[in-house]
Coordinates of C-alpha atoms and ligand atoms in Angstrom, one line a residue:
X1 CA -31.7 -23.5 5.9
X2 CA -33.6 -24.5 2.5
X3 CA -31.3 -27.0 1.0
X4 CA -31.9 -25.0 -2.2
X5 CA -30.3 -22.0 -0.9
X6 CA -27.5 -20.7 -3.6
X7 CA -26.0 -18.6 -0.7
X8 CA -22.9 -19.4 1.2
X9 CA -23.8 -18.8 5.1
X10 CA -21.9 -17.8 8.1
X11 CA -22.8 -20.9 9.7
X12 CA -24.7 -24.1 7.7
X13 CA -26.0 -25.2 11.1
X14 CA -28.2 -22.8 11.5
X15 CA -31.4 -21.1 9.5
X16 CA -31.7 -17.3 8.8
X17 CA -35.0 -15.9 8.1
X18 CA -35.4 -13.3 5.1
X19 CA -35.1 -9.7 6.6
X20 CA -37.8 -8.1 3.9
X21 CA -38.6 -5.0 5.7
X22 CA -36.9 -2.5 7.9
X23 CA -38.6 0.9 10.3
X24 CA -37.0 2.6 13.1
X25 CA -35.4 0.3 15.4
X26 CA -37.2 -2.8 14.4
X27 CA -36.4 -5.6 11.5
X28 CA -39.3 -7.6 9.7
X29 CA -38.9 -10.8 8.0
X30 CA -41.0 -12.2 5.0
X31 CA -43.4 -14.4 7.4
X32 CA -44.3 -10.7 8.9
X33 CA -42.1 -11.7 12.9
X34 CA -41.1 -8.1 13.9
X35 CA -37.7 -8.2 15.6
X36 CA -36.6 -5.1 17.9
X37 CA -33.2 -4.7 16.8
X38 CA -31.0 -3.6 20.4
X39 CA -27.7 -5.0 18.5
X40 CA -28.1 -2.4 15.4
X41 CA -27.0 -5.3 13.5
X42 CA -23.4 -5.3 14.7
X43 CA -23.3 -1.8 15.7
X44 CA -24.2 -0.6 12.6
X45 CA -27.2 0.8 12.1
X46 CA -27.5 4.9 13.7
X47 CA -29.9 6.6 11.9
X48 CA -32.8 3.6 12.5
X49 CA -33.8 1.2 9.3
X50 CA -36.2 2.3 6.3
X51 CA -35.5 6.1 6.4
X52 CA -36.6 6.6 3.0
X53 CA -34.1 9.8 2.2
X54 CA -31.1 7.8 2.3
X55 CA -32.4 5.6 -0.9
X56 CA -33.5 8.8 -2.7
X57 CA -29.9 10.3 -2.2
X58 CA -28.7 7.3 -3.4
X59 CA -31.1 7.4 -6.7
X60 CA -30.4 10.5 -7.6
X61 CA -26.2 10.1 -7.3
X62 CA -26.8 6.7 -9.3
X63 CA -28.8 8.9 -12.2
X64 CA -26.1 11.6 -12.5
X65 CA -23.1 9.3 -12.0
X66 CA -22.9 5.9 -10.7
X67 CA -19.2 4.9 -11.0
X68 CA -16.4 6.7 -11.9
X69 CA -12.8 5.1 -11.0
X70 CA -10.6 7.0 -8.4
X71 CA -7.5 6.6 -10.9
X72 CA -9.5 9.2 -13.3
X73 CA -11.8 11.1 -11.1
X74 CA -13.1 12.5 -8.2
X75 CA -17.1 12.7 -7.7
X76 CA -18.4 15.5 -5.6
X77 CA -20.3 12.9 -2.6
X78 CA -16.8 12.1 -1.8
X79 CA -15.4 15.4 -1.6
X80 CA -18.3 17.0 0.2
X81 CA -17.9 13.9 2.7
X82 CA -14.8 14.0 3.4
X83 CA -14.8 17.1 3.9
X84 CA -17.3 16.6 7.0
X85 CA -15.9 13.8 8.3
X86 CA -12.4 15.8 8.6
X87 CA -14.6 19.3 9.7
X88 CA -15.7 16.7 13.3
X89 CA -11.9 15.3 13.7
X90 CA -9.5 16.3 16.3
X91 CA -7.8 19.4 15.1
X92 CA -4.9 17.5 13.6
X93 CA -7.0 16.6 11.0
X94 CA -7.7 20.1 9.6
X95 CA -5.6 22.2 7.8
X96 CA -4.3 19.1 5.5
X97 CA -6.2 16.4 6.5
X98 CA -7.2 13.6 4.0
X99 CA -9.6 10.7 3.9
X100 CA -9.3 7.6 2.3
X101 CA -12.7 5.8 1.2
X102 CA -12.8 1.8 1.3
X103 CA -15.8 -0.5 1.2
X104 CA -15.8 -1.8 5.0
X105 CA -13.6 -1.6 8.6
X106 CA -11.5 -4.7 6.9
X107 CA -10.2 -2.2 4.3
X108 CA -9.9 0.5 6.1
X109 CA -7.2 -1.7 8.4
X110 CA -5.6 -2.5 5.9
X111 CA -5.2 0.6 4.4
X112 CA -4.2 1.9 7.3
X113 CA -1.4 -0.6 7.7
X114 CA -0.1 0.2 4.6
X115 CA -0.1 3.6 5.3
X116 CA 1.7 3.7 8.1
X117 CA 4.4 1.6 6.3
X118 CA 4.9 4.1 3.2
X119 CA 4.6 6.8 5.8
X120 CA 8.0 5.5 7.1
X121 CA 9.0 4.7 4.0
X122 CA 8.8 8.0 3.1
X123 CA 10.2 9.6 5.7
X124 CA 13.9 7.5 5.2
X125 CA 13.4 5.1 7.8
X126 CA 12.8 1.5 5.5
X127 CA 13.3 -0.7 8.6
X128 CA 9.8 0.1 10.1
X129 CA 6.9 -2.2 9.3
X130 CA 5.2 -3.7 12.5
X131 CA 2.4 -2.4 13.5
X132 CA 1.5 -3.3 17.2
X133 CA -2.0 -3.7 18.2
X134 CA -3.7 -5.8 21.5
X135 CA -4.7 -9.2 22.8
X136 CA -7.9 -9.7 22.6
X137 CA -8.7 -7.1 19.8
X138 CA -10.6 -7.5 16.6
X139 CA -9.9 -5.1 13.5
X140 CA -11.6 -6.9 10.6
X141 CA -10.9 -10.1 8.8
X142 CA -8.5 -9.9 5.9
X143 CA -5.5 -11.4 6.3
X144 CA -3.5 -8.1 7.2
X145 CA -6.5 -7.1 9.6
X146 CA -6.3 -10.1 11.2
X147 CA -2.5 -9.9 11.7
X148 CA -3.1 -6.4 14.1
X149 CA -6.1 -8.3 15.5
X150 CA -6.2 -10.8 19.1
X151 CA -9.0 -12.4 18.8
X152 CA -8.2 -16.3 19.1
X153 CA -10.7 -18.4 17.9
X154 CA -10.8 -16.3 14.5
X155 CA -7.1 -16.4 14.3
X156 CA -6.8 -20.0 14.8
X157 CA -7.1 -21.5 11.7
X158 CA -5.6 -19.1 9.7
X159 CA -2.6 -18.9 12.2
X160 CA 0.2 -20.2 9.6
X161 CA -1.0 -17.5 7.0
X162 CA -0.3 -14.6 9.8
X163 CA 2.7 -12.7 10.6
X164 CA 3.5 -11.4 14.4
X165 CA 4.2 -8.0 14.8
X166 CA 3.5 -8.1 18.5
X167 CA 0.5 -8.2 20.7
X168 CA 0.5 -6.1 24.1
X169 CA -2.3 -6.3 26.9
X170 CA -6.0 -5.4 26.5
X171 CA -6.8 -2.4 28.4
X172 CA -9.7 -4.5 30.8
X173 CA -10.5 -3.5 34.2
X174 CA -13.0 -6.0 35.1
X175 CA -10.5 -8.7 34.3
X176 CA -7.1 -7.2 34.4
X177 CA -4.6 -9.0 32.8
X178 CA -2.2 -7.7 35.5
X179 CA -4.5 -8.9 38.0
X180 CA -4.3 -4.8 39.5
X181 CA -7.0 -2.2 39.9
X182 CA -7.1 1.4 39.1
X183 CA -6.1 3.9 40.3
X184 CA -3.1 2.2 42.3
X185 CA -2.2 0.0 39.1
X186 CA -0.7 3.3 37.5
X187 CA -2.2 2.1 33.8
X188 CA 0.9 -0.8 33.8
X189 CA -1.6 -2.1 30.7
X190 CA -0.7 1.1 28.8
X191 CA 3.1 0.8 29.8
X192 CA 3.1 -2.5 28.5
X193 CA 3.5 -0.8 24.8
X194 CA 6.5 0.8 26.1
X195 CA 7.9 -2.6 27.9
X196 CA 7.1 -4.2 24.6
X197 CA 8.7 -1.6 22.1
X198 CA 11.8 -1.6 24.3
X199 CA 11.8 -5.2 23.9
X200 CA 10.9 -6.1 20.9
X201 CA 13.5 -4.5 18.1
X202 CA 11.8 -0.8 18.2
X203 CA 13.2 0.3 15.4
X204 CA 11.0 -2.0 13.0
X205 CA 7.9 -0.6 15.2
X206 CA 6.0 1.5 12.8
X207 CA 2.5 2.0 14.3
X208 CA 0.4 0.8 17.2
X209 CA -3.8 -0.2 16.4
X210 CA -6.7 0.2 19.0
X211 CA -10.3 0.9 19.7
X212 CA -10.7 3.7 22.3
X213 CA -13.6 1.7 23.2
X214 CA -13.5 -2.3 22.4
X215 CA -16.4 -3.4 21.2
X216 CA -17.1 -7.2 20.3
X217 CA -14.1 -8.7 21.8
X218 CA -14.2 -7.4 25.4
X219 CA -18.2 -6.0 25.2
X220 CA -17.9 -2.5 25.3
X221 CA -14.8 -2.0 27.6
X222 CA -14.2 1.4 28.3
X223 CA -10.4 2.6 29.4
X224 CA -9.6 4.4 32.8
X225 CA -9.1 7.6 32.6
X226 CA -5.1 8.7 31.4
X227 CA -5.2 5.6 29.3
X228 CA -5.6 6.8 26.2
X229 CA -3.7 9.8 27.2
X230 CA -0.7 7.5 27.9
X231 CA -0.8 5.5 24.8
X232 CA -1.0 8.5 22.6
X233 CA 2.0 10.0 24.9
X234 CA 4.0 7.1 24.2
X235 CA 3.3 6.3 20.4
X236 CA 4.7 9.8 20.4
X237 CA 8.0 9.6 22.6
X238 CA 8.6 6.7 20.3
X239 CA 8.0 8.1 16.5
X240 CA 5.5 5.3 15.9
X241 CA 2.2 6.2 14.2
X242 CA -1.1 6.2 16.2
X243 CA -4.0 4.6 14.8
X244 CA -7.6 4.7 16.1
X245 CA -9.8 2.1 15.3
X246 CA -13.1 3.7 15.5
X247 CA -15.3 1.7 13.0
X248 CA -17.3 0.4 16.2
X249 CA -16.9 3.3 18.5
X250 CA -17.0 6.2 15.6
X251 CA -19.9 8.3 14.0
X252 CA -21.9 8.9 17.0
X253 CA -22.2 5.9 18.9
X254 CA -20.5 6.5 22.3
X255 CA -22.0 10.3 22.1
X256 CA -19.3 12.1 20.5
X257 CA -18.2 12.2 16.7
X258 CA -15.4 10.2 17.6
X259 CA -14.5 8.1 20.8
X260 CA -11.1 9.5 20.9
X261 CA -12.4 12.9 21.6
X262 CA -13.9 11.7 25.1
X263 CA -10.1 12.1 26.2
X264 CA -8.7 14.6 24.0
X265 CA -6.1 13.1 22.0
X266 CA -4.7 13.2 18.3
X267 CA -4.6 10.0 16.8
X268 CA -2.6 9.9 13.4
X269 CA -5.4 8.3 11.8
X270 CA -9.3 7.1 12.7
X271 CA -10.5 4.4 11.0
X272 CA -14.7 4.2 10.0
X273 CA -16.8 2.0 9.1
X274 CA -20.6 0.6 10.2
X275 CA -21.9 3.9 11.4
X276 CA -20.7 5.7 8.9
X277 CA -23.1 5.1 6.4
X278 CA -25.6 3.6 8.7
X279 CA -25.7 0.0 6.9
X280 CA -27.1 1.7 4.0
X281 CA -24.7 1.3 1.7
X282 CA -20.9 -0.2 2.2
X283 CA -18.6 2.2 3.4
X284 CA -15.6 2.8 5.2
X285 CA -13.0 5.4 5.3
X286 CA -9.4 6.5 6.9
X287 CA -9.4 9.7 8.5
X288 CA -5.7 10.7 7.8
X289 CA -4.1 13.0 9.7
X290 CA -2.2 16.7 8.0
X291 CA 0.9 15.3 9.1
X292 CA 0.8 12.1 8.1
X293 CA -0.7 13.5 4.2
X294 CA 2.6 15.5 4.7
X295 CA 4.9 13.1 4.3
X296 CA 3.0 11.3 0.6
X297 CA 2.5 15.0 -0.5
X298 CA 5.9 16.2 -0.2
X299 CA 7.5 12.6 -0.6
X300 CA 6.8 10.4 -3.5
X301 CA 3.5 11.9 -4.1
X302 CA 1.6 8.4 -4.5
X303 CA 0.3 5.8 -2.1
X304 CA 0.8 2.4 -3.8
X305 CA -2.3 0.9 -2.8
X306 CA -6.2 1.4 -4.3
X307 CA -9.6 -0.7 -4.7
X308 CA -11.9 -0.3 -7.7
X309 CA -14.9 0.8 -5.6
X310 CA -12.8 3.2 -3.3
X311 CA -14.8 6.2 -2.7
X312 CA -17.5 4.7 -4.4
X313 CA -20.3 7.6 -5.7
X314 CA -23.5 5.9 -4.0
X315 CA -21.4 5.0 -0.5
X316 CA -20.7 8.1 0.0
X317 CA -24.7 9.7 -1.1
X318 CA -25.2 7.7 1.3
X319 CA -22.5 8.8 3.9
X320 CA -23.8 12.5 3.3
X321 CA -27.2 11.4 3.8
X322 CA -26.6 9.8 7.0
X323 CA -24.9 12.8 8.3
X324 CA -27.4 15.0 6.8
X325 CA -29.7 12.5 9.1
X326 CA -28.1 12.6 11.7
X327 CA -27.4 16.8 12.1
X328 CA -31.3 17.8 10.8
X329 CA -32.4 15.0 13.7
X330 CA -29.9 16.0 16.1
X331 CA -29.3 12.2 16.5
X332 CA -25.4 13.0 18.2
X333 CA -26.9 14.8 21.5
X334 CA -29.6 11.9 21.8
X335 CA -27.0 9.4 22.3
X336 CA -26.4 10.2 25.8
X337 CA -29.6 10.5 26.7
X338 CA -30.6 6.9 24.8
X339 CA -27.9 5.6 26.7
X340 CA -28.8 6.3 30.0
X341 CA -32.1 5.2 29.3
X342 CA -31.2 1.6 28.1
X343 CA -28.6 1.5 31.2
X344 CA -31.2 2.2 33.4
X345 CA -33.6 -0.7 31.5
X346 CA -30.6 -2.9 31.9
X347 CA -29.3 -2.2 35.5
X348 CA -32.0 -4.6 37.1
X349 CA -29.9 -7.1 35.4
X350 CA -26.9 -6.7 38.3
X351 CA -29.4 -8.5 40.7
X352 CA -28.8 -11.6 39.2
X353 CA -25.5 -13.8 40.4
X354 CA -24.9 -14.8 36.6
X355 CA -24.5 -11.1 35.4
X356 CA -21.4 -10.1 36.2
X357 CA -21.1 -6.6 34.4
X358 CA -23.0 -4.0 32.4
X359 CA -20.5 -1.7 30.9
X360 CA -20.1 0.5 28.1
X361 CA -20.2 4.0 26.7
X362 CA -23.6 6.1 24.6
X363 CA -25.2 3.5 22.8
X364 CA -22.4 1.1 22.5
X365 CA -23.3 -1.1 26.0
X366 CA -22.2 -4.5 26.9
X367 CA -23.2 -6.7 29.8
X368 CA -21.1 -10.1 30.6
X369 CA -22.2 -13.4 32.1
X370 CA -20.3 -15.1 35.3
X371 CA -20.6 -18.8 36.2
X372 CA -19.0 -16.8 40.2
X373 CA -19.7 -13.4 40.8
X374 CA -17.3 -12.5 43.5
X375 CA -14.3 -14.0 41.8
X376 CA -15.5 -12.9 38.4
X377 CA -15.2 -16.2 36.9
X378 CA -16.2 -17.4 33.6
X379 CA -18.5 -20.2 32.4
X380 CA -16.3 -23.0 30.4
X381 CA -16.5 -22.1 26.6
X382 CA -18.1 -25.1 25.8
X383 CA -21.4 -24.4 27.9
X384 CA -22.0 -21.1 25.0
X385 CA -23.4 -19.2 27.5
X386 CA -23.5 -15.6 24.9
X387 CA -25.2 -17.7 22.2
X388 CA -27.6 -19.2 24.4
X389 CA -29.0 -15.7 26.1
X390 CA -29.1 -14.4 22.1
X391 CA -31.1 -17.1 21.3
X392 CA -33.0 -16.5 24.5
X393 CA -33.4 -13.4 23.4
X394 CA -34.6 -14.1 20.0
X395 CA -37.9 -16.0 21.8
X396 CA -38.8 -12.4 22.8
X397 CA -37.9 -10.8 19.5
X398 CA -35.3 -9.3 20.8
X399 CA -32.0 -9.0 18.4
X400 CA -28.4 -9.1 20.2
X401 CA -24.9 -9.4 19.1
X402 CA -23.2 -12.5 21.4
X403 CA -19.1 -12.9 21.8
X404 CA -16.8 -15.3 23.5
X405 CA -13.7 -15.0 24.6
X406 CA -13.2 -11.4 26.6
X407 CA -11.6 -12.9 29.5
X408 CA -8.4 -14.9 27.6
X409 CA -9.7 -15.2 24.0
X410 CA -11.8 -18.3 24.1
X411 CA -14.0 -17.9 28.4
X412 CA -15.7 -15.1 28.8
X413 CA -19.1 -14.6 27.6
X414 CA -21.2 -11.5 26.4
X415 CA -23.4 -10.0 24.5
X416 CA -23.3 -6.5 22.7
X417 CA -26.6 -3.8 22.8
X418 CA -25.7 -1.0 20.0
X419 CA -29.4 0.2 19.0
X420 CA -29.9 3.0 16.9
X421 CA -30.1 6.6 17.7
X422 CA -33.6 7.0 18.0
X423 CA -34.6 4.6 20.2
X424 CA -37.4 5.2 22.2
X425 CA -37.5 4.7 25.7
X426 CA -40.4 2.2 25.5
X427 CA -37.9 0.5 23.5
X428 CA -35.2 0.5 25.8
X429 CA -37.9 -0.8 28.6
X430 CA -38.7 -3.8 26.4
X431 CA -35.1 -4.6 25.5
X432 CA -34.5 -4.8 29.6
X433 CA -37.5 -7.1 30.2
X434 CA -36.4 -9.1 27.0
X435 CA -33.1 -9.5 28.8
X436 CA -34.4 -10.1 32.2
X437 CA -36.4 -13.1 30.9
X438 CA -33.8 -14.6 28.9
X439 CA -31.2 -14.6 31.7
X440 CA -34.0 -16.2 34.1
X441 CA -34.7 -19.1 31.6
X442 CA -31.0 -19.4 30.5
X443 CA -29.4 -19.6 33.7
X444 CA -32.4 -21.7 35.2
X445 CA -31.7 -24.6 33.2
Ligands
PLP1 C1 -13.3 -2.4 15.6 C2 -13.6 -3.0 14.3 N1 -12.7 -2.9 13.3 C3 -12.8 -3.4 12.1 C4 -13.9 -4.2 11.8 C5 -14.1 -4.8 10.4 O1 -15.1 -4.1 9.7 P1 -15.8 -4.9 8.5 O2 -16.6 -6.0 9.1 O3 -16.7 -3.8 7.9 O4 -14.8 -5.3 7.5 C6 -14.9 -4.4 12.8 C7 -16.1 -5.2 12.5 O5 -16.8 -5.6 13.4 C8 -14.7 -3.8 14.0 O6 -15.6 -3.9 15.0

């Protein structure tokens, strides 16, 4: 880290070279290193880096109109893409539908929150406010994001600032929480919302968060089947709002529009982010449901919330350029396809007594590290296991996205593989050896 540096970092302990150039699936920094980029830079990044349309989109929005503030008018790159976003939405999103533009996943949970408060507000029922989410979950990192969220060692030392609405259990088959297996544990982790609503004064209950597919807390955990079903089925049964985190899991990356449409079900409301513009501009969005617009349009006809840059022209060029991308590439069927191919790269790794799991769903894969296979047991935090197979990683040029904590919020180590769309098969290969070589010298030592 040059001691000159004017920016604030993530971490002063360590040094970050200067990204300068981006092409396909691979990162370049100013000394010329080329770094393959298997993480998509947190799940980002669909479409590949450097595709020189998206800028152009973006140049010709900013030379019509630049900025124009949502509390005087609409622009047309927001209509059109919310529009497209609501056109590949479960069907309770048509006919009525709305979406909500932010700057990031952090906004759009919060957004959301407040949503499903004035929903009930607007409905007559002023009691309900909490919004349930899940242990071990991440949603973004504002204060009200952070509330829904379970992930421990970013809670901690904002603890006093955040309220408790209530936590239930992750959904987490390779370390159930109920110590049970599927089929015969008849999905207790999705009855555990019902055990806790029951509980827990249900009548202040106004919505319950998740990610159909949990990315960087539990590494690409992917539900049992009826799961998701039973949630939705519940939420329901209990008038509480449904909300789909999908800022990870959404635009693509687990080979359909949305995750929630692997099982079928209607959320109230999806939240975007990453994918959605592909990291090349910030955006995020709400995908609101007909019935929840319902209840603003024919209630008090405002929602008492807004940011300056909502909907922002040049976010969302950039949205509709991705999609545009995305559709004229056919980038959504090769996700299953990339997928497979990186699986296959990566299934080798089960060999080894130190990898415990290789999970995950399209292009949003995870693989987890175990100091005892057979009893699935987690290196002590302290030995940083995820950090050291990134850097490990790193030595081959190889770019990952390492997370503690999926066990109990601080064991449990793993690292995150969410490259874009159009990676290549070669690529794929390379990530596997990359990986095969870091876990020899890591776990070696
Ligand atoms: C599931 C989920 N929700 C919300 C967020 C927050 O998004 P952002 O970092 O864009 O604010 C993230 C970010 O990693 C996420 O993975």
């Amino acid at each position: 880290m040059p001691t000159s540096s004017g920016l604030f970092p993530r971490n002063f302990k360590k040094t970050f070279p200067i990204a300068s150039r981006g092409e396909g699936c691979w990162i370049m920094d100013r000394s010329g290193h080329r770094f393959l980029d298997a993480s998509g830079q947190a799940a980002v990044v669909s479409i590949g880096h450097g595709v020189p349309e998206i800028g152009r989109a973006m140049a010709e929005q900013s030379s019509q109109i630049a900025f124009a503030h949502t509390s005087q008018f609409h622009t047309a790159p927001a209509e059109k893409l919310a529009e497209r976003l609501l056109a590949v939405a479960p069907p309770n999103f048509r006919n009525g539908g709305r979406v909500y533009f932010t700057s990031g996943g952090s906004e759009a949970t919060e957004t959301a929150i407040k949503l499903a408060r004035q929903f009930h507000l607007e409905s007559g029922r002023k009691d309900c406010y909490r919004v349930l989410s899940r242990r071990q979950s991440y949603h973004g990192s504002t204060l009200g994001a952070m509330s829904v969220s379970g992930n421990v060692a970013r809670r901690a030392p904002y603890e006093p600032l955040l309220p408790e609405w209530g936590h239930i259990a992750p959904c987490f088959c390779y370390h159930c929480p109920f110590e049970k297996t599927f089929p015969q544990c008849e999905l207790v982790c999705a009855d555990d919302l019902e055990v806790h609503l029951l509980e827990h004064e249900p009548e202040k209950a106004a919505a319950f968060i998740f990610e159909p597919v949990v990315g960087a807390t539990l590494g690409a955990a992917v539900p049992p089947e009826g799961y998701t079903a039973r949630i939705a089925e519940i939420c329901h049964r209990n008038g509480i709002l449904l909300i789909a985190d999908e800022v990870m899991s959404g635009m693509g990356r687990t080979g359909k529009p949305f995750a929630a449409r692997h099982w079928g079900i209607e959320p109230d409301m999806i939240l975007v982010g990453k994918g959605v513009a592909s990291g090349y501009a910030p955006l995020g969005a709400v995908l609101v449901s007909a019935r929840v617009v319902a209840a603003f349009e024919h209630g008090s006809g405002a929602f008492m919330h807004g940011f300056t840059y909502q909907a922002h022209p040049l976010s969302t060029a950039a949205g509709n350029a991705v999609l545009n991308y995305l559709e004229t590439h056919k980038l959504f069927d090769q996700v299953n396809t990339a997928g497979q191919n990186l699986r296959s790269a990566l299934t080798p790794l089960l060999a080894h007594s130190n990898v415990g799991d290789v999970r995950g769903l399209g292009l949003l894969l995870g693989i987890e590290f175990v100091k005892d296979k057979t009893r699935r047991e987690p290196f002590p935090r302290e030995q940083n296991i995820a950090e050291k197979i990134c850097q490990a990683c790193l030595d081959e040029n190889v770019l990952t996205y390492p997370t503690q904590g999926c066990v109990d919020g601080l064991r449990g180590d793993h690292i995150l593989l969410a490259p874009p769309f159009t990676i290549s098969p070669e690529e794929c290969a390379l990530i596997g050896r990359a990986l095969q070589s870091a876990v020899a010298r890591v776990f070696s030592a």
